[in-house]
């Protein structure tokens, strides 16, 4: 940013046609990504072709290549969007909740809600192997890491004396596994009525938090 | 069976060559299923072809068709084998453990162990959609249902007064989600040292059981 000339106090007006073009680009990008997510999940990384993807959404492969150079770029964009969105949401919920135990519960509920609202992203992010790409993502240090948000809430609750002291990583993994397991069952397991899902979410989060609370285990 | 003639008191001796043929058939069936599981997971149901599967293990499609009529039969055999094996294991562990809370913990550990030992089966069973086939499986009433084993351990612990009373299904789903989440993370999530995995398993199972115990929540 430093090499750019200083910006004006107010941004210059954007012409209506430029705004429309930008909007169309954003919409097409989202459309390509949504179709790619479905195909990645149905057919795996190897099974997806740019031609097939184009047929699915009614555009030529050439149009898709204007937005994404190859399959890796597509998958990377999907994962990057997903991890960023999840990290932002959890950070916002954590920042908005004062009580340290309730903060963990709120982060847990937000995690489950994200998985249910973004099932395709969630499955790609956490229910498929994509090790190489994940390593490349990890190098992008600017992103808000959802797991770091969770670990921070655990550290804060331990510091406040309401969560058992000790292995912060194990407790954070336990909490992650707990909410991840619910999302997995809700997305792929037997169909359940919404009321049963809600009771299960509350029973699970309250159960694990009570079990891990300071008065809990040993 | 009733239309068969009564069997001899002792089975007739099986010739050595017949025993070898049976053994070879069993081994080839296992080989086909193992390769099919990998391909289903990598490429999805649509992406697997019998030709491709044959190439993978060095047999003609015709040989595979001698064992499995089509892709559905392959997937059904994989799922059926997996659910039966898991159900048998959990039932055996439950029967061998006396204390009602420790019984739930033991069933949970056995579930996680199954998922880690049979990662391909596990992913097909619980991390992919295969709704139609699962319905056909559910009709085979002879199988030991792993979830029924878990629900029974919950009912027993509630009856013994060591687990909170109330919604047995919600508590069973909570326990399932808890162990399922761990398997999912261990199979697809970030690599963890074995010691960290073991600590996470014990922290999670102890945490959720303590939280759901009678002295637990409210």
JSON list of C-alpha atoms in Angstrom, two decimals, chain A residues 1 14 26 31 51 57 73 78 80 155 159 194 198 211:
[
{"chain": "A", "resi": 1, "resn": "UNK", "atom": "CA", "xyz": [0.00, 0.00, 0.00]},
{"chain": "A", "resi": 14, "resn": "UNK", "atom": "CA", "xyz": [-18.12, 5.38, -9.60]},
{"chain": "A", "resi": 26, "resn": "UNK", "atom": "CA", "xyz": [-19.00, -10.66, -8.20]},
{"chain": "A", "resi": 31, "resn": "UNK", "atom": "CA", "xyz": [-22.03, -18.71, -9.14]},
{"chain": "A", "resi": 51, "resn": "UNK", "atom": "CA", "xyz": [-15.59, -27.92, -19.08]},
{"chain": "A", "resi": 57, "resn": "UNK", "atom": "CA", "xyz": [-23.69, -22.97, -15.09]},
{"chain": "A", "resi": 73, "resn": "UNK", "atom": "CA", "xyz": [-7.38, -21.68, -7.71]},
{"chain": "A", "resi": 78, "resn": "UNK", "atom": "CA", "xyz": [-13.59, -21.84, -1.78]},
{"chain": "A", "resi": 80, "resn": "UNK", "atom": "CA", "xyz": [-10.18, -19.32, 1.74]},
{"chain": "A", "resi": 155, "resn": "UNK", "atom": "CA", "xyz": [-7.50, -19.52, 27.55]},
{"chain": "A", "resi": 159, "resn": "UNK", "atom": "CA", "xyz": [-7.65, -17.40, 33.23]},
{"chain": "A", "resi": 194, "resn": "UNK", "atom": "CA", "xyz": [-35.36, -29.28, 13.74]},
{"chain": "A", "resi": 198, "resn": "UNK", "atom": "CA", "xyz": [-31.84, -27.76, 18.67]},
{"chain": "A", "resi": 211, "resn": "UNK", "atom": "CA", "xyz": [-17.91, -31.40, 32.20]}
]
